[in-house]
mmCIF file of C-alpha atoms in Angstrom:
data_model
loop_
_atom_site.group_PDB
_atom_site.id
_atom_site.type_symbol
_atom_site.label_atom_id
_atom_site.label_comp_id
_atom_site.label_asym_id
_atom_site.label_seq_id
_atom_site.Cartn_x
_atom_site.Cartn_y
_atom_site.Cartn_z
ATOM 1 C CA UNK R 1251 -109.156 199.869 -12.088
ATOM 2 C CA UNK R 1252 -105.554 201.229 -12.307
ATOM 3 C CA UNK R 1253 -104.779 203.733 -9.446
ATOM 4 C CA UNK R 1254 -101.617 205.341 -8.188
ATOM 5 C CA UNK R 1255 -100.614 206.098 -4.769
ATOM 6 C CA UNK R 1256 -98.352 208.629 -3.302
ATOM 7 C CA UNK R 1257 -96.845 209.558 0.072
ATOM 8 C CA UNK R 1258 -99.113 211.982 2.293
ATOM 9 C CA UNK R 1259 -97.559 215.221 1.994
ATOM 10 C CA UNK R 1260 -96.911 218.210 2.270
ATOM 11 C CA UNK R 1261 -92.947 218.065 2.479
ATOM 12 C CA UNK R 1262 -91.005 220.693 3.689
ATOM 13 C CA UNK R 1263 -87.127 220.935 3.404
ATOM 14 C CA UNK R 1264 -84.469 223.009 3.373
ATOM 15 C CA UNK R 1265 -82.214 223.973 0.617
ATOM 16 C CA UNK R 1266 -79.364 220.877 -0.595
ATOM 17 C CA UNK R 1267 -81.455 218.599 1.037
ATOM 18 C CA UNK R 1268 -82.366 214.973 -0.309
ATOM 19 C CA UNK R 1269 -85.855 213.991 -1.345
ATOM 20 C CA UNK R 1270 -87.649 210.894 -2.075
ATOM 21 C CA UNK R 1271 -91.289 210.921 -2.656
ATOM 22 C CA UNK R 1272 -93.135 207.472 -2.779
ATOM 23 C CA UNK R 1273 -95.060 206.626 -5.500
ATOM 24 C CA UNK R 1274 -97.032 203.215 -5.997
ATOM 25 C CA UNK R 1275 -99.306 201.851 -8.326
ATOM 26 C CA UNK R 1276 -101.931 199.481 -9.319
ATOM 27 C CA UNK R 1277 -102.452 198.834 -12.917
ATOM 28 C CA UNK R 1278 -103.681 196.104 -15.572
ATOM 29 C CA UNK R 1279 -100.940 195.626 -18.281
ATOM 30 C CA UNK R 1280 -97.884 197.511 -18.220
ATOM 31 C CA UNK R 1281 -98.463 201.227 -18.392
ATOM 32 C CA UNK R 1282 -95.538 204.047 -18.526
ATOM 33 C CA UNK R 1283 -95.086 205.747 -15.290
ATOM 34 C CA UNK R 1284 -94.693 209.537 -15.307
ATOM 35 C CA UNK R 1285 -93.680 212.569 -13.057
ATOM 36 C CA UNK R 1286 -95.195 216.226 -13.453
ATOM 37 C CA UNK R 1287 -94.688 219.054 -11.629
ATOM 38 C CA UNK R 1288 -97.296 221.587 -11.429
ATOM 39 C CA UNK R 1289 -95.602 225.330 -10.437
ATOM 40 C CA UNK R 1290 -97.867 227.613 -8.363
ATOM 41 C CA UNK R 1291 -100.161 229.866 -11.301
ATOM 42 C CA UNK R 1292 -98.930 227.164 -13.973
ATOM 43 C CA UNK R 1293 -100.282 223.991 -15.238
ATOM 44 C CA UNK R 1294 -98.580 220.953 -15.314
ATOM 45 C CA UNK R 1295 -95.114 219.753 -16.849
ATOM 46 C CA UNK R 1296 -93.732 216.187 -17.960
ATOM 47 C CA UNK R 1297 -90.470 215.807 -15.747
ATOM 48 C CA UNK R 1298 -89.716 212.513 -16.432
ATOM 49 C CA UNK R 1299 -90.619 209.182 -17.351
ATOM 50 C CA UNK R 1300 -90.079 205.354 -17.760
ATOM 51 C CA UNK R 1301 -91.940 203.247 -20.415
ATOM 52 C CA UNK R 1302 -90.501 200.161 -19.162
ATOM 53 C CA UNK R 1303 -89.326 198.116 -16.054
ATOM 54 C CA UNK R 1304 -86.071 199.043 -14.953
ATOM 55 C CA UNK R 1305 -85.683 201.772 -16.893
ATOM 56 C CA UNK R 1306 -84.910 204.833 -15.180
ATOM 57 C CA UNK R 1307 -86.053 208.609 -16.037
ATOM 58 C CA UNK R 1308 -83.886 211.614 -15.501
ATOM 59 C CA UNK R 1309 -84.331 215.417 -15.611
ATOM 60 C CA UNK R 1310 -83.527 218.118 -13.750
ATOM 61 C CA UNK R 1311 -81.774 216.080 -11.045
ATOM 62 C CA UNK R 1312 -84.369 214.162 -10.412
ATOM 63 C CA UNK R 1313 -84.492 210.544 -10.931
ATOM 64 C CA UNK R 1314 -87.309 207.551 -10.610
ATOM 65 C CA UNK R 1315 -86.900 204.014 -11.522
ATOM 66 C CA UNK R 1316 -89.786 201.703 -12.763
ATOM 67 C CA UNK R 1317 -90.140 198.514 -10.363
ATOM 68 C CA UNK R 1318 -92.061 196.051 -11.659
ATOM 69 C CA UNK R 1319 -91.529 193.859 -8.626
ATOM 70 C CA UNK R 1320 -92.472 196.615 -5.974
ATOM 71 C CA UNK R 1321 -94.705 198.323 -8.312
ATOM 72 C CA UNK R 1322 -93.176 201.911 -7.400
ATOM 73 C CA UNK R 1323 -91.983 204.869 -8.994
ATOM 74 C CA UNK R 1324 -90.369 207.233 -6.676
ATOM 75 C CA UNK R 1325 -88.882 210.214 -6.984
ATOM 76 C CA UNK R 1326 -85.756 211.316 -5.568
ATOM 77 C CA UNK R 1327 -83.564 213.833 -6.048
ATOM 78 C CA UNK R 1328 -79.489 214.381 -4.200
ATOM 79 C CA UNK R 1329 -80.054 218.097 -3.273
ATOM 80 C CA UNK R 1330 -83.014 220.339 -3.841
ATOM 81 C CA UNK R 1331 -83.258 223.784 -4.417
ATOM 82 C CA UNK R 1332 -85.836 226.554 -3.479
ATOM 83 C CA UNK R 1333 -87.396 226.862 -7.078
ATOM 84 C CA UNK R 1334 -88.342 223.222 -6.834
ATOM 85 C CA UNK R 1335 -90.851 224.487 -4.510
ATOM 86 C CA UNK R 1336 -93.848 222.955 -6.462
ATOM 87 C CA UNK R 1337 -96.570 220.334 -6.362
ATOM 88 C CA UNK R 1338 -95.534 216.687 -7.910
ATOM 89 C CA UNK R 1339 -98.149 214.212 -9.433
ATOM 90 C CA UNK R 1340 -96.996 210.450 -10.194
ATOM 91 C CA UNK R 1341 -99.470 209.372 -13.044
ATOM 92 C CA UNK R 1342 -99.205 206.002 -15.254
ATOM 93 C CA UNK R 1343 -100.501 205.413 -18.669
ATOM 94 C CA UNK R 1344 -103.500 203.734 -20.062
ATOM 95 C CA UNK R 1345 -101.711 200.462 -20.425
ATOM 96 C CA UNK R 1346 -103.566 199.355 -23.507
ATOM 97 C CA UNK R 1347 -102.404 202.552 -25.620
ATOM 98 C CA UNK R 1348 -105.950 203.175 -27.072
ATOM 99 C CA UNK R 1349 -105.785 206.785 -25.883
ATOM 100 C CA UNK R 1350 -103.471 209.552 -24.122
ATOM 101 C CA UNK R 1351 -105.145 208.939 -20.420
ATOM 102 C CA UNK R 1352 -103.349 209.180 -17.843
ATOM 103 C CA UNK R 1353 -104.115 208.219 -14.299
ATOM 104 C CA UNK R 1354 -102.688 210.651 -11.489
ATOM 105 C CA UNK R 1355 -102.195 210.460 -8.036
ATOM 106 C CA UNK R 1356 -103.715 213.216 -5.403
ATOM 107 C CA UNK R 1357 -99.995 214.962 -5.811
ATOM 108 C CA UNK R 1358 -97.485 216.165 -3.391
ATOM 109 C CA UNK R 1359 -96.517 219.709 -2.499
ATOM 110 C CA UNK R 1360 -92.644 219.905 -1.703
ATOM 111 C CA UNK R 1361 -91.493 223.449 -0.115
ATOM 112 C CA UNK R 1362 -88.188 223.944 0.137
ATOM 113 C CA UNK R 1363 -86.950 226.828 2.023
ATOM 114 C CA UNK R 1364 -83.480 228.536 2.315
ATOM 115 C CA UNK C 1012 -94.271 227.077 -31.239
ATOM 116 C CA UNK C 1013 -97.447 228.206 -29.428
ATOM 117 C CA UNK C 1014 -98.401 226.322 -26.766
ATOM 118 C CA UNK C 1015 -101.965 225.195 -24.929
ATOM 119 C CA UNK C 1016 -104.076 228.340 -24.296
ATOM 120 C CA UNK C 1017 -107.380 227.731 -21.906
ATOM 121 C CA UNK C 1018 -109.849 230.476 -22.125
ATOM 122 C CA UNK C 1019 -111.962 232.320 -20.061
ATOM 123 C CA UNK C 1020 -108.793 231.715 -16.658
ATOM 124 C CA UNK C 1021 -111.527 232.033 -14.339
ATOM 125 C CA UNK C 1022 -115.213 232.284 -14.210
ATOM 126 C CA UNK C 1023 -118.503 231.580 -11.342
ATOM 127 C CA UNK C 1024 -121.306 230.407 -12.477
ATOM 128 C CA UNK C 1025 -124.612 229.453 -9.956
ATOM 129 C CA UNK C 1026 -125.948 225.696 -9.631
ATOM 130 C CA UNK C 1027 -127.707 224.974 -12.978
ATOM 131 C CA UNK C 1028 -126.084 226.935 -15.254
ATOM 132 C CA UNK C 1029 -124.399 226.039 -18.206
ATOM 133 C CA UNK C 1030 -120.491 226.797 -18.906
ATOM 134 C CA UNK C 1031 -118.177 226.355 -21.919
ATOM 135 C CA UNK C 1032 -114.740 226.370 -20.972
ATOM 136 C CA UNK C 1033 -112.269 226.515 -24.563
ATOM 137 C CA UNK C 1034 -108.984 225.318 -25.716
ATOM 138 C CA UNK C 1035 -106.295 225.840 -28.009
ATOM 139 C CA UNK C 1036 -104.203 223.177 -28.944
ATOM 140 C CA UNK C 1037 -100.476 223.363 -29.187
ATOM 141 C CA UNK C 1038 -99.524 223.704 -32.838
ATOM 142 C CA UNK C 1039 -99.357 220.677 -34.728
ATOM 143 C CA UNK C 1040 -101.020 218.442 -32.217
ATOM 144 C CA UNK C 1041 -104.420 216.534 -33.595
ATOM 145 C CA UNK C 1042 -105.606 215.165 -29.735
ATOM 146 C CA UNK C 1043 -106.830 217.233 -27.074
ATOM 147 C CA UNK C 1044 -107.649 215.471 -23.247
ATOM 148 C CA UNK C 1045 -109.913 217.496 -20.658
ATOM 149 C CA UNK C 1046 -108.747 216.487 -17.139
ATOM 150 C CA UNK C 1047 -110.616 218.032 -13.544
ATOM 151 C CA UNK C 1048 -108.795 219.014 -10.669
ATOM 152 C CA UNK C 1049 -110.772 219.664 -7.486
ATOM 153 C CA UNK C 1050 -108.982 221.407 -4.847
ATOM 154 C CA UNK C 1051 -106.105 219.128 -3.369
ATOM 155 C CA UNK C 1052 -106.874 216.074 -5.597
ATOM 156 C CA UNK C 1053 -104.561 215.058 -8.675
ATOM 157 C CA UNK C 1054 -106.327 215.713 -12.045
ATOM 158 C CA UNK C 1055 -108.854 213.058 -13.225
ATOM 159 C CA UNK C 1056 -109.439 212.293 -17.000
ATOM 160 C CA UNK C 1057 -112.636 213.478 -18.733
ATOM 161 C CA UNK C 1058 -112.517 212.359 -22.278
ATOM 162 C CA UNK C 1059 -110.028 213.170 -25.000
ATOM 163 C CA UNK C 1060 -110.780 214.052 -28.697
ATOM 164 C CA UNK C 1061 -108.745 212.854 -31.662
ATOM 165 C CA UNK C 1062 -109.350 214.175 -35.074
ATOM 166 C CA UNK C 1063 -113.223 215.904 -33.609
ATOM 167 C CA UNK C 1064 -114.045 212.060 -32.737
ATOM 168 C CA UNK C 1065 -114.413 211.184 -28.572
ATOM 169 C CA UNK C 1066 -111.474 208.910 -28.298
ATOM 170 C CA UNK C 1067 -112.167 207.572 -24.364
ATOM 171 C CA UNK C 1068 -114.246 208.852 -21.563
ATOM 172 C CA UNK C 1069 -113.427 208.666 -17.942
ATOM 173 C CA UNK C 1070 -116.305 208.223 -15.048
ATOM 174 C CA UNK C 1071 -118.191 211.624 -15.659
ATOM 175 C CA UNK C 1072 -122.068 212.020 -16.415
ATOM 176 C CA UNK C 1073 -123.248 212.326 -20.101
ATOM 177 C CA UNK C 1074 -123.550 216.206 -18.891
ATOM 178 C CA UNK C 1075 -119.938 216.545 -19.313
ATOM 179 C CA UNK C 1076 -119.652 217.138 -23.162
ATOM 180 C CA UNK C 1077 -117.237 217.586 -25.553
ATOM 181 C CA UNK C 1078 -116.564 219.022 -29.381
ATOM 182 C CA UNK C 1079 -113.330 219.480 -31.473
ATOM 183 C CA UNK C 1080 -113.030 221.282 -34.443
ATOM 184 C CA UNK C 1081 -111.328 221.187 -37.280
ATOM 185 C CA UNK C 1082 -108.399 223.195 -36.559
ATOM 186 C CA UNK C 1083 -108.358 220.997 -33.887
ATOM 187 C CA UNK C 1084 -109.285 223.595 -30.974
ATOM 188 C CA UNK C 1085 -111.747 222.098 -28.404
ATOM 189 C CA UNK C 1086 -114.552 223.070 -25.939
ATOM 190 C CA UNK C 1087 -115.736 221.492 -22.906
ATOM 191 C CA UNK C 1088 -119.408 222.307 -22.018
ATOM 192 C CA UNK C 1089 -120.899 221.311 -18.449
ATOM 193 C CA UNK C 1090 -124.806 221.232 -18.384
ATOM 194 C CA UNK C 1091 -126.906 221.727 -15.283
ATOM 195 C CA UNK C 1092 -123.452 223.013 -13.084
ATOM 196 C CA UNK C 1093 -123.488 221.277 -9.499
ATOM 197 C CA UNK C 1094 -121.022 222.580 -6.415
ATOM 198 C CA UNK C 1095 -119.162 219.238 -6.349
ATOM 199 C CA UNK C 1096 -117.959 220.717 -10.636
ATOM 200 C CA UNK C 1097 -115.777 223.710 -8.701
ATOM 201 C CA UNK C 1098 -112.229 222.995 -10.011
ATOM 202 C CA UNK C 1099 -109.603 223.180 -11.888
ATOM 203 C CA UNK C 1100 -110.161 222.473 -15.872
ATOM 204 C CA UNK C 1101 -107.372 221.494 -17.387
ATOM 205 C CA UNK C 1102 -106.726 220.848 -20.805
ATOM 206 C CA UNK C 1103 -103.876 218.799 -22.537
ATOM 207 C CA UNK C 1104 -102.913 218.513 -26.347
ATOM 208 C CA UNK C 1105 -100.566 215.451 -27.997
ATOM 209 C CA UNK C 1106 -99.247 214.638 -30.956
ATOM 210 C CA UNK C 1107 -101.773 211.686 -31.614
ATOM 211 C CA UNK C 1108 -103.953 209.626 -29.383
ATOM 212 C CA UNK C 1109 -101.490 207.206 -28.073
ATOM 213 C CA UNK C 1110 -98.897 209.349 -27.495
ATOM 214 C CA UNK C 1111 -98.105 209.964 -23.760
ATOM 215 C CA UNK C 1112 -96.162 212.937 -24.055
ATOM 216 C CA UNK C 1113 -98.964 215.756 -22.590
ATOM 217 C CA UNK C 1114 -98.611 219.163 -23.273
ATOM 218 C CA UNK C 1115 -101.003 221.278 -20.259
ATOM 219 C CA UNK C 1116 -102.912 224.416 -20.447
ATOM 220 C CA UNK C 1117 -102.531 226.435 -17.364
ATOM 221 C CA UNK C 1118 -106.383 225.868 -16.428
ATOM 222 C CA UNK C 1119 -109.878 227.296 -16.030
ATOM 223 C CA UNK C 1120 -110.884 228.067 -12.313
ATOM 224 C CA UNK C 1121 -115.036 227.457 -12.260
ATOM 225 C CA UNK C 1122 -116.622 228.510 -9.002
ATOM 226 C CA UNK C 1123 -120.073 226.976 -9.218
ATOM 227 C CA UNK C 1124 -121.743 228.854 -6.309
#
């Protein structure tokens, strides 16, 4: 069955550092790949996605591009700041579109002090 | 634009019981998904409801059930609560079945003691 993988966490940095979480996956078809962030006392929010290989998705700073050949998603961003202090779930599709599923990974929690 | 509202935030319940754990969709969206989150896991798809029709199930037991009404607000009822159902409930609202774009509820915390 389709399954995503991420990096064993948690990450701690401090503040204008550079982050890259890993993010692999195993899927049937060709699902869109997805990052939410889940703030402490908050559910989760889309930060970005890719529907396609190569493409990449942008928000915030952060960026992740879809490799079809490595079959990753990883997230990186140039310089981070304290209020990204959060937890971040990779999460793909259901690759044949019948329904809104989405598959997530165990999720990451990123502190980022001052 | 309101958006998802998960109702009661928090409740215990002991091994057996019966819970119903409710959801308001954001407005304008006809699809609601139910996702569990136990404690350091990412969530993990339930079912989803599109237009009060079950519109895919994920690997829980039949005593994970669902309704959605017409207004397109949702429950989620658990029968015969075990320990391993402590978590997170989570529920998500979209546009229309296959759209990807998930708008979250902040959760229901059930303590199954």
């Amino acid at each position: 069955g389709d399954s995503v993988t991420q990096m064993e966490g948690p990450v701690t940095l401090s503040e204008e550092a550079f982050l890259t979480i890993n993010c692999t996956y195993t899927a049937t078809g060709y699902p869109s790949l997805f990052w939410y962030v889940q703030y402490p006392g908050e559910g989760l929010q889309l930060l970005l996605k890719a529907t396609k290989a190569d493409d990449k998705g942008s928000n915030k700073g952060f960026e992740a591009t879809y490799r079809k050949e490595t079959t990753s998603f990883h997230l990186e961003k140039g310089s981070v700041q304290v209020s990204d202090s959060a937890v971040y779930f990779c999460a793909l599709s259901d690759p044949t579109g019948a329904n809104s599923k989405l598959t997530f990974g165990k999720g990451i929690t990123l502190s980022v002090r001052p | 634009e309101t958006g998802v509202t998960q109702s009661p935030t928090h409740l215990i319940k002991t091994r057996g019981q019966q819970v119903t754990l409710r959801c308001s969709s954001q407005s304008g969206h006809n699809t609601v998904s139910w996702y569990q989150q136990a404690l350091g896991q990412g969530p993990q798809f339930i079912f989803q409801y599109y237009r009060e029709e079950e519109n895919g199930r994920g690997n829980f037991p039949p005593r994970f059930s669902g309704l959605q009404f017409p207004n397109y607000s949702s429950e989620l009822n658990v029968n015969a609560l075990e320990l391993d159902d402590s978590a997170l409930y989570l529920c998500a609202s979209s546009l229309s079945r296959g759209q990807e774009k998930l708008f979250f509820g902040s959760g229901t915390q059930l303590s199954v003691l």
